[in-house]
XYZ file of C-alpha atoms in Angstrom:
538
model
C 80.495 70.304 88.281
C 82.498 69.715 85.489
C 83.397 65.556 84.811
C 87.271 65.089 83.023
C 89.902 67.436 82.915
C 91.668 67.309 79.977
C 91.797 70.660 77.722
C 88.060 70.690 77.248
C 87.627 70.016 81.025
C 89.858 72.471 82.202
C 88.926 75.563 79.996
C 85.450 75.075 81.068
C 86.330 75.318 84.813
C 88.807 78.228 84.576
C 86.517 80.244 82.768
C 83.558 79.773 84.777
C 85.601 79.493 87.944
C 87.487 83.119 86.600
C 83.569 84.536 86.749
C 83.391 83.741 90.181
C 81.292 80.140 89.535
C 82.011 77.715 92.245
C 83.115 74.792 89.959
C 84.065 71.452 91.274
C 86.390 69.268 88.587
C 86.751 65.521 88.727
C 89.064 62.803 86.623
C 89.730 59.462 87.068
C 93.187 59.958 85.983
C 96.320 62.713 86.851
C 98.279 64.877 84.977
C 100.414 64.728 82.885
C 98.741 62.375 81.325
C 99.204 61.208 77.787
C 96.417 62.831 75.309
C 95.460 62.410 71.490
C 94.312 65.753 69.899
C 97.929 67.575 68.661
C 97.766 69.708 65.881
C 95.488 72.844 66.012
C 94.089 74.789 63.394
C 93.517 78.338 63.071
C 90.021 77.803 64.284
C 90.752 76.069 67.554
C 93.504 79.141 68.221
C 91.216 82.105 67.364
C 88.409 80.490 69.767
C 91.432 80.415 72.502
C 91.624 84.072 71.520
C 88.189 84.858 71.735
C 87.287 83.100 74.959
C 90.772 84.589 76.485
C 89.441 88.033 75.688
C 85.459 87.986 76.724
C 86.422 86.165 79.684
C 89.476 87.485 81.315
C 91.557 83.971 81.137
C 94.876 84.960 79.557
C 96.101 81.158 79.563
C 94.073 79.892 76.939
C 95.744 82.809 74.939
C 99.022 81.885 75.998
C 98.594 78.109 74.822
C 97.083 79.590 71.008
C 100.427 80.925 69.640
C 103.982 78.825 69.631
C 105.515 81.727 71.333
C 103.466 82.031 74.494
C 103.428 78.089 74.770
C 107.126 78.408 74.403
C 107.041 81.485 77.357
C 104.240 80.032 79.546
C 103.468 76.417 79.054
C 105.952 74.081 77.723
C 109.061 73.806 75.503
C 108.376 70.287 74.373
C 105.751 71.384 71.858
C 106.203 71.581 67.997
C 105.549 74.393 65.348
C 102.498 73.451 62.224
C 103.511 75.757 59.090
C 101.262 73.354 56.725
C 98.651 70.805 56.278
C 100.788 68.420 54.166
C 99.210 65.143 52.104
C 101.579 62.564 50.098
C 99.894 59.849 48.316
C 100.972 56.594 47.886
C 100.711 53.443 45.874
C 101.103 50.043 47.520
C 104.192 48.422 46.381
C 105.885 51.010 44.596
C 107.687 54.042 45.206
C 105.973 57.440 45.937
C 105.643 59.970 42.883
C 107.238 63.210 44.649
C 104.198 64.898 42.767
C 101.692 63.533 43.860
C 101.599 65.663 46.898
C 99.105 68.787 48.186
C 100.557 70.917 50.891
C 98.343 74.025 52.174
C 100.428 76.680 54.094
C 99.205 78.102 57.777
C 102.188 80.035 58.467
C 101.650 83.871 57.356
C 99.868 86.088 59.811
C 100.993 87.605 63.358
C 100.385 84.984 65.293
C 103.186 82.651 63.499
C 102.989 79.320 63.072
C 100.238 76.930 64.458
C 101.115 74.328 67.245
C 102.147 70.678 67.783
C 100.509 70.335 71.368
C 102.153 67.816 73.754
C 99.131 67.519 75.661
C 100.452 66.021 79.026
C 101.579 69.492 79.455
C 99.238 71.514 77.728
C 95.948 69.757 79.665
C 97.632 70.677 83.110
C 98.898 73.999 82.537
C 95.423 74.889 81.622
C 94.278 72.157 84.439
C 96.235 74.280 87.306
C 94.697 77.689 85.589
C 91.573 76.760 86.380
C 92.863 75.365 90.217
C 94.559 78.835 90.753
C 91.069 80.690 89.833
C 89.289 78.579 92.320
C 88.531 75.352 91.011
C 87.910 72.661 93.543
C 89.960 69.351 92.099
C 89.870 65.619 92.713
C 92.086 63.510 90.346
C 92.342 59.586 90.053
C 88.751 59.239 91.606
C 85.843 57.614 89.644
C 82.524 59.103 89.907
C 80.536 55.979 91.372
C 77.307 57.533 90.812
C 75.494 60.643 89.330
C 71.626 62.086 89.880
C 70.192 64.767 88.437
C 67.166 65.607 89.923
C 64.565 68.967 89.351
C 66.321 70.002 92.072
C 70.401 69.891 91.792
C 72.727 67.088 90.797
C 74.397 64.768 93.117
C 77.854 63.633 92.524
C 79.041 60.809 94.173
C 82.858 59.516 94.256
C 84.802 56.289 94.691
C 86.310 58.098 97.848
C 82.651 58.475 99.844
C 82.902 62.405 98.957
C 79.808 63.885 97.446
C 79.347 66.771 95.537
C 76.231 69.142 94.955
C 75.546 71.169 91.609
C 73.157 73.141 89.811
C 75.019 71.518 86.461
C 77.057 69.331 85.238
C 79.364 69.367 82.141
C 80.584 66.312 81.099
C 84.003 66.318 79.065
C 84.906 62.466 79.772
C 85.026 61.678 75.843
C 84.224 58.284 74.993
C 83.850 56.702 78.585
C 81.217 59.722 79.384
C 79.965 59.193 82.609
C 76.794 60.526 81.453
C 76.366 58.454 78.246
C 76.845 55.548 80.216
C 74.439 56.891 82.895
C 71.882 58.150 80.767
C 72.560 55.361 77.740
C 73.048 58.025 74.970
C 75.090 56.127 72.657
C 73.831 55.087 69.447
C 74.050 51.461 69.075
C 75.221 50.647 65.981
C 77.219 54.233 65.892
C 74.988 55.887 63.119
C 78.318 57.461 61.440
C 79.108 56.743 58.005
C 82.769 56.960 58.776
C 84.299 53.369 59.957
C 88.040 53.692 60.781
C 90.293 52.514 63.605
C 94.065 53.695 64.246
C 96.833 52.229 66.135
C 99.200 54.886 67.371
C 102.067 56.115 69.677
C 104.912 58.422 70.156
C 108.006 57.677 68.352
C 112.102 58.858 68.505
C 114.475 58.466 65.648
C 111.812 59.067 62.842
C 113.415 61.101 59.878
C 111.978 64.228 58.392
C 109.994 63.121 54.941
C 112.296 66.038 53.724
C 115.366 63.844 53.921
C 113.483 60.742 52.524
C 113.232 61.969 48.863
C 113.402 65.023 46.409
C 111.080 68.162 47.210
C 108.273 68.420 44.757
C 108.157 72.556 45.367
C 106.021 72.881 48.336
C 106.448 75.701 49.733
C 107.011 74.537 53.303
C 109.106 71.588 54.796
C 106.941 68.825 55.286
C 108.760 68.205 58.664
C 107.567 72.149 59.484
C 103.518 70.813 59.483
C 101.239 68.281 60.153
C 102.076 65.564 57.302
C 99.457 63.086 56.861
C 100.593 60.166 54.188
C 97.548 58.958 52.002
C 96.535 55.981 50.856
C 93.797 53.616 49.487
C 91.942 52.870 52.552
C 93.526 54.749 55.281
C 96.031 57.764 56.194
C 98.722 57.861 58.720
C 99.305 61.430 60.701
C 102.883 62.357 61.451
C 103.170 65.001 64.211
C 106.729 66.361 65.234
C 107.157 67.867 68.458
C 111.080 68.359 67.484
C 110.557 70.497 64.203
C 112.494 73.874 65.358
C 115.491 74.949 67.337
C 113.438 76.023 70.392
C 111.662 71.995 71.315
C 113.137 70.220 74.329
C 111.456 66.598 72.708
C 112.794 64.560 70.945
C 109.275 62.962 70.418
C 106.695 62.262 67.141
C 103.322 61.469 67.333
C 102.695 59.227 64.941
C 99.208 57.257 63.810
C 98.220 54.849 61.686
C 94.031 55.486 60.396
C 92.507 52.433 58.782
C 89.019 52.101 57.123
C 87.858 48.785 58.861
C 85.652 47.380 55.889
C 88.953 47.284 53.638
C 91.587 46.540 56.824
C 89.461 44.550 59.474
C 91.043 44.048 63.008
C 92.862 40.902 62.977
C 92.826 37.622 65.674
C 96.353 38.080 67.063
C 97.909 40.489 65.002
C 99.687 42.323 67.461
C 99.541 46.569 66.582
C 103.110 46.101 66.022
C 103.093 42.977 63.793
C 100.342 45.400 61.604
C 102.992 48.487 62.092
C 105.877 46.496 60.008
C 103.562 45.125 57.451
C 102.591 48.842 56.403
C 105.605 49.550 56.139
C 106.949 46.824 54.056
C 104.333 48.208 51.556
C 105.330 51.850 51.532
C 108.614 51.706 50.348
C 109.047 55.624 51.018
C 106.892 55.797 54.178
C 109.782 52.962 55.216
C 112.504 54.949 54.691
C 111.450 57.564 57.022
C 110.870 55.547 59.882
C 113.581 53.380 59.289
C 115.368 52.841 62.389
C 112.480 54.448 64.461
C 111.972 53.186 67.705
C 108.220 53.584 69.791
C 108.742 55.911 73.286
C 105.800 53.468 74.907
C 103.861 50.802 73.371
C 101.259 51.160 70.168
C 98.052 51.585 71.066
C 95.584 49.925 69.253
C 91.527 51.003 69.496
C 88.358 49.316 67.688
C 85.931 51.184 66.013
C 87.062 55.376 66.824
C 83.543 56.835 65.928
C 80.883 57.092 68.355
C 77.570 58.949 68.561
C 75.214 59.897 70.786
C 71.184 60.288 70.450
C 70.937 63.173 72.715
C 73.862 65.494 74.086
C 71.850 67.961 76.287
C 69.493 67.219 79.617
C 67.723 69.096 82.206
C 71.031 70.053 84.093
C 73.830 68.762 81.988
C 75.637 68.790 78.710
C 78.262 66.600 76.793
C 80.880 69.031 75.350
C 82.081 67.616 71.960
C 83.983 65.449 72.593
C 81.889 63.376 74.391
C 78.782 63.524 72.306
C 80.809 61.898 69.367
C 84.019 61.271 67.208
C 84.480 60.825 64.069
C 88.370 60.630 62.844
C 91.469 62.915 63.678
C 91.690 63.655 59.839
C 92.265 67.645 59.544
C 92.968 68.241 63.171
C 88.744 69.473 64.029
C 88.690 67.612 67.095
C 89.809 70.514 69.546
C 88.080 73.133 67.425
C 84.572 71.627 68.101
C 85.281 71.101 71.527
C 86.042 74.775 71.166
C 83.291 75.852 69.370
C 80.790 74.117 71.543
C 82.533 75.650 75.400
C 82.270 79.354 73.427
C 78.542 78.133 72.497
C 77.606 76.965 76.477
C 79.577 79.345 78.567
C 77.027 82.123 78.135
C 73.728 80.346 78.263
C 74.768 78.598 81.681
C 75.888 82.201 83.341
C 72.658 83.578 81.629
C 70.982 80.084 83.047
C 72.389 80.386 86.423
C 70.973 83.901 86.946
C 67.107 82.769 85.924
C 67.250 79.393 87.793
C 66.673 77.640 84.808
C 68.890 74.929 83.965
C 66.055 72.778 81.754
C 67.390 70.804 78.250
C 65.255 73.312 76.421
C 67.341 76.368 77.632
C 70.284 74.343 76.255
C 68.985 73.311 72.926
C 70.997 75.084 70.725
C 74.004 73.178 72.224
C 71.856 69.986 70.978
C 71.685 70.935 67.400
C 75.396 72.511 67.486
C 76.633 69.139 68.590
C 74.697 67.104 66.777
C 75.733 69.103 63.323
C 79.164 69.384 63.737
C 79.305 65.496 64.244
C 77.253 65.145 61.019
C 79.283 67.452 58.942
C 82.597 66.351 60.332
C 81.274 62.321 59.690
C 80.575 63.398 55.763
C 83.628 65.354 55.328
C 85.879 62.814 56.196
C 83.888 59.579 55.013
C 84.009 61.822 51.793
C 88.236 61.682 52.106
C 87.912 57.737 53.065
C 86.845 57.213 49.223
C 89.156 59.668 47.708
C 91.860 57.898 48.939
C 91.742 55.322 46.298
C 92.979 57.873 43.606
C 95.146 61.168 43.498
C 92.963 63.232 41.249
C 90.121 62.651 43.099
C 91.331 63.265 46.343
C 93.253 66.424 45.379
C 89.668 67.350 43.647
C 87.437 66.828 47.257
C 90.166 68.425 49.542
C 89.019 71.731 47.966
C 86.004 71.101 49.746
C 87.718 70.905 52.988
C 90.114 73.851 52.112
C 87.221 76.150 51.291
C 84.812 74.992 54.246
C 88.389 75.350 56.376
C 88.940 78.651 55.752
C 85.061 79.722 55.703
C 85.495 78.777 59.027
C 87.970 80.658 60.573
C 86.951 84.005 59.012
C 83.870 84.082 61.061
C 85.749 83.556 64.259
C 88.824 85.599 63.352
C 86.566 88.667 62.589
C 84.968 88.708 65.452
C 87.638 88.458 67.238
C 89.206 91.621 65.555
C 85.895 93.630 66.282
C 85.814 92.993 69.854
C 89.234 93.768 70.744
C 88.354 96.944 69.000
C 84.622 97.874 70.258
C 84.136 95.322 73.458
C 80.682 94.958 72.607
C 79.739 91.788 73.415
C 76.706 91.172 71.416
C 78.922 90.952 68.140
C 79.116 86.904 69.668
C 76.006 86.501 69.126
C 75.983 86.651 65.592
C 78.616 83.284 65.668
C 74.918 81.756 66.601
C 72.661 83.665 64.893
C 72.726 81.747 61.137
C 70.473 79.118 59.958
C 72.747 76.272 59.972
C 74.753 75.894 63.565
C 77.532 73.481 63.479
C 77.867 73.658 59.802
C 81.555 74.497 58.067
C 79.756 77.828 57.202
C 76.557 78.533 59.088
C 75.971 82.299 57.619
C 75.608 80.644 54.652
C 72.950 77.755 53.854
C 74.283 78.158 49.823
C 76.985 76.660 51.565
C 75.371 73.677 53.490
C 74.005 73.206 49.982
C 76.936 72.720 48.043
C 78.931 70.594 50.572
C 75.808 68.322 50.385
C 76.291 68.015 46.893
C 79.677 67.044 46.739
C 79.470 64.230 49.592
C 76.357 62.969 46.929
C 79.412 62.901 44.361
C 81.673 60.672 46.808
C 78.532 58.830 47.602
C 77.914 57.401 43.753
C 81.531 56.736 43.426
C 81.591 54.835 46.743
C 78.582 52.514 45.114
C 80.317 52.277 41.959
C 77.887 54.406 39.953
C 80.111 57.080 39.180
C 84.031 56.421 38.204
C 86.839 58.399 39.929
C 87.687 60.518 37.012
C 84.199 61.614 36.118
C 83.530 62.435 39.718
C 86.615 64.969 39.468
C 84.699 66.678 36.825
C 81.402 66.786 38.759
C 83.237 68.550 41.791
C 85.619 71.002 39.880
C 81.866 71.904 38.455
C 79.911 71.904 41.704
C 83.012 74.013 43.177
C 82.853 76.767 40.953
C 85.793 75.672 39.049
C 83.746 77.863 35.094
C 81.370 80.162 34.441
C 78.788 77.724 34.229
C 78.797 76.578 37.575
C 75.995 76.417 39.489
C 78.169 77.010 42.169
C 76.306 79.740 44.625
C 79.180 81.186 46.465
C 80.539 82.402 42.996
C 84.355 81.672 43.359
C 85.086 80.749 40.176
C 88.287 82.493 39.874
C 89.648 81.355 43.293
C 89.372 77.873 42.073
C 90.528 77.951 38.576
C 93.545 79.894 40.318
C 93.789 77.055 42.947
C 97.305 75.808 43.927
C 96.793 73.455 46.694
C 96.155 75.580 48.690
C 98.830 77.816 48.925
C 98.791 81.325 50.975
C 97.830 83.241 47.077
C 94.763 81.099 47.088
C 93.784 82.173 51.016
C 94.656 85.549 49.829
C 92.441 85.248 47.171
C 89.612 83.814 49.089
C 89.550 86.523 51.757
C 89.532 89.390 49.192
C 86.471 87.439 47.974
C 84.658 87.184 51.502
C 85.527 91.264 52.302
C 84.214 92.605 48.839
C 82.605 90.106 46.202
C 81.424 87.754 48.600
C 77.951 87.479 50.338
C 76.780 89.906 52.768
C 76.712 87.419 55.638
C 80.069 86.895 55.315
C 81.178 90.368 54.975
C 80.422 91.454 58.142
C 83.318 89.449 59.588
C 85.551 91.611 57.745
C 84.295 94.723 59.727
C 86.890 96.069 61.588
C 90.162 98.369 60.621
C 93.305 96.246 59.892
C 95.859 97.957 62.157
C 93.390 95.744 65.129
C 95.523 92.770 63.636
C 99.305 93.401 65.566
C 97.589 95.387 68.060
C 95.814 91.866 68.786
C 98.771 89.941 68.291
C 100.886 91.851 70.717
C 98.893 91.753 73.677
C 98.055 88.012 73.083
C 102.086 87.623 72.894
C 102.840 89.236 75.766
C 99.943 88.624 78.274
């Protein structure tokens, strides 16, 4: 039984429905339906890949490119070429150079994707309907018990359902946190931020707002996130190339609560024009910009959970926790965790066993990605209050961004070529699961040492400028570095992250770089367009 069918939901129940797993799906709510969750990054599209291929569900291929969303799923979605940052200054007008932009275009899957989720959730929704799914939409689940025995599903219509499990992909109104009383109360995350946000027509490309500052992509072309001391706002166009049927932009406002508390009757669009009247820039673009529905406005976004795995269920990723949409790793965990659980439960279902202990590496996966994602973007939360410093800590997230997708791109290459499914198992098989790199504790280490840098300058122990030192040094950035991953001439040739740099940091991984990580690089190159083409065209 799978709870919520939104993209997490869904892909669960069409793969496991595709292996011939009676699967039952349930949602308070029916699509289309409005969704958060937009921009993907080139590791939530190679795990699309990856599960596509092992398990014979072409769909979630089809929605991992622009093109086959384009063919198969929707024309109202938007292209990603970059991850763009401007910072700004309260009160004063932007310096066009204080800007990092990192490119995502090369490669031969083109662009990532602006996902209009309404349509995305039910195309892969009705996939997993058409490979036997048994739906119920805009019912509650009244009650839920899991006994040694089965699990007992009970609806607000009188209809009950039987399992062996249950996956819960509810997000933050889990039935089963709520059942079970798995949240952490306080939230335990170090990351404190709230948002107010909505779709918008009529907002202007940042292009057209001022000069370029030689970026090597349009800003309008990516995700563009505007920075600032205390909080970020995400612009997401949907109507960024000649081939999008929306007019629409998804557009959110991310505010670190301890500087910008929730105010008594400040309406979300009362706080909406006073941001704007100090962003003189960030004004200009959405000058004359008009919301599709109203702003939404949430409390607290970050939630935790002291356990994630039971005898007979599971909270996929997003509902164990959240921590902020900063860098777009929301759908990539839920990802990373459905690639993790798929095999156990069919491995699982064959022995009977469905205990929490079969399932606990989905425990400590969940549990670390929530910690690593809560210190990687607390870690942004303080760099916000100057340039240099953030330009200094989003080499952390560059580097732990694209560790990350070699490991699941490689794979991916070497299966298509060998169909040996045991090279999966090595995704699980390093010493630190749900970490930006878990091949490689040297790794964990470092990271750890640079949030300890944001830390001190968060208490005031450390100024901004001398913490840009400390990172540039913990980062490899001269020969006497302690850096342990040894890339001191990537980063000294670091240009915010432009392709040279990637290029630079996969010749690294395939020859200089640590044996862990070379065996992601194991597979012949021509396996690259071969790949592409029969993800294009399935």
């Amino acid at each position: 039984m799978v709870l919520g069918s939104g993209i997490g939901g869904s892909t669960v129940a069409a793969i496991l429905a595709r292996q011939g797993v009676s699967v039952g799906i349930v949602d308070a709510a029916r699509h289309p339906r409005f969704a958060l969750g937009e921009s993907t990054i080139g590791e939530t599209s190679f795990l699309l890949r990856l599960l596509a291929a092992r398990w014979g569900v072409p769909e979630l291929a089809q929605v991992s490119t622009s093109g086959g969303i384009r063919e198969h799923a929707s024309r109202r979605c938007g292209i990603k070429t970059n991850f763009g940052f401007v910072y700004h200054r309260e009160g004063v007008e932007h310096d066009p150079y204080e800007v990092t932009q990192c490119s995502v275009s090369e490669g031969p899957f083109g662009p990532e994707s602006h996902l209009m989720r309404a349509d995305i959730d039910k195309y892969l929704f009705d996939a997993a309907v058409r490979y036997g799914a048994v739906a119920r939409e805009g019912v509650r689940v009244r009650a839920i018990d899991c006994s040694d025995a089965l699990v007992r599903v009970e609806l607000d219509s009188d209809e009950v359902f039987t399992a062996d499990y249950v996956v819960d992909a509810t997000g933050r109104t889990s039935v089963l946190a709520d059942r079970f009383g798995l949240r952490d109360e306080p939230c335990r995350l170090r990351t404190d931020s709230r948002t107010i946000f909505t779709h918008m027509r009529g907002v202007r490309p940042f292009d057209s707002v001022e000069e370029s500052s030689g970026q090597p992509n349009l800003w309008h072309e990516g995700t563009l996130h505007h920075l600032f001391d205390g909080g970020w706002l995400w612009v997401i166009p949907f109507d960024n190339h000649g081939g999008s049927e929306s007019d629409l932009v998804s557009v959110g406002l991310s505010l670190d609560t301890r500087r910008f508390p929730k105010a008594e009757g400040v309406t979300p669009e009362q706080e909406w024009a006073r941001f704007l009247s100090r962003y003189p820039a960030i004004a200009r673009q959405f000058g004359g910009a008009e919301p599709a529905f109203p702003w939404i406005s949430t409390g607290r976004t970050q939630f935790s959970s002291r356990q994630t795995v039971g005898d007979r269920w599971v909270l996929m990723s997003h509902a164990a926790g959240a921590v902020d949409a900063l860098f777009s790793r929301g759908m990539a965990n839920t990802m990373a965790v459905i690639e993790a659980f798929v095999p156990r439960y069919l491995d699982a279902r064959r022995d009977r066993d469905f205990s929490a202990e079969r399932f606990a590496y989905l425990e400590t996966l969940n549990q670390n990605i929530l910690e690593n994602n809560d210190r990687l973007i607390a870690g942004s939360y303080i760099a916000f209050r100057d340039f240099d410093l953030w330009r200094a800590w989003s080499k952390m997230w560059y580097l732990a961004w694209n560790l990350g997708v070699i490991r699941i791109a490689g794979t991916y290459y070497r299966y298509l070529e060998t169909g040996d499914d045991g090279l999966f198992d090595r995704l699980h098989a390093g010493p630190v699961p749900g970490s930006f790199a878990p091949d490689l504790p040297a790794a964990q280490v470092q990271f750890e040492a640079c949030y300890e840098v944001m830390e001190q300058v968060a208490q005031g122990s450390l100024d901004p400028s001398a913490a840009v030192t400390r990172l540039a040094y913990l980062l490899g950035d001269g020969e006497a570095s302690p850096s342990p991953l040894n890339l001191h001439d990537v980063l000294r040739r670091w240009h915010d992250g432009s392709m040279e740099t990637q290029r630079l940091i996969y010749q690294w991984g395939r020859t200089a770089g640590p044996a862990a990580l070379q065996q992601y690089f194991e597979y012949d190159r021509a396996t690259i367009p071969v790949a592409a083409q029969k993800v294009l065209t399935a």
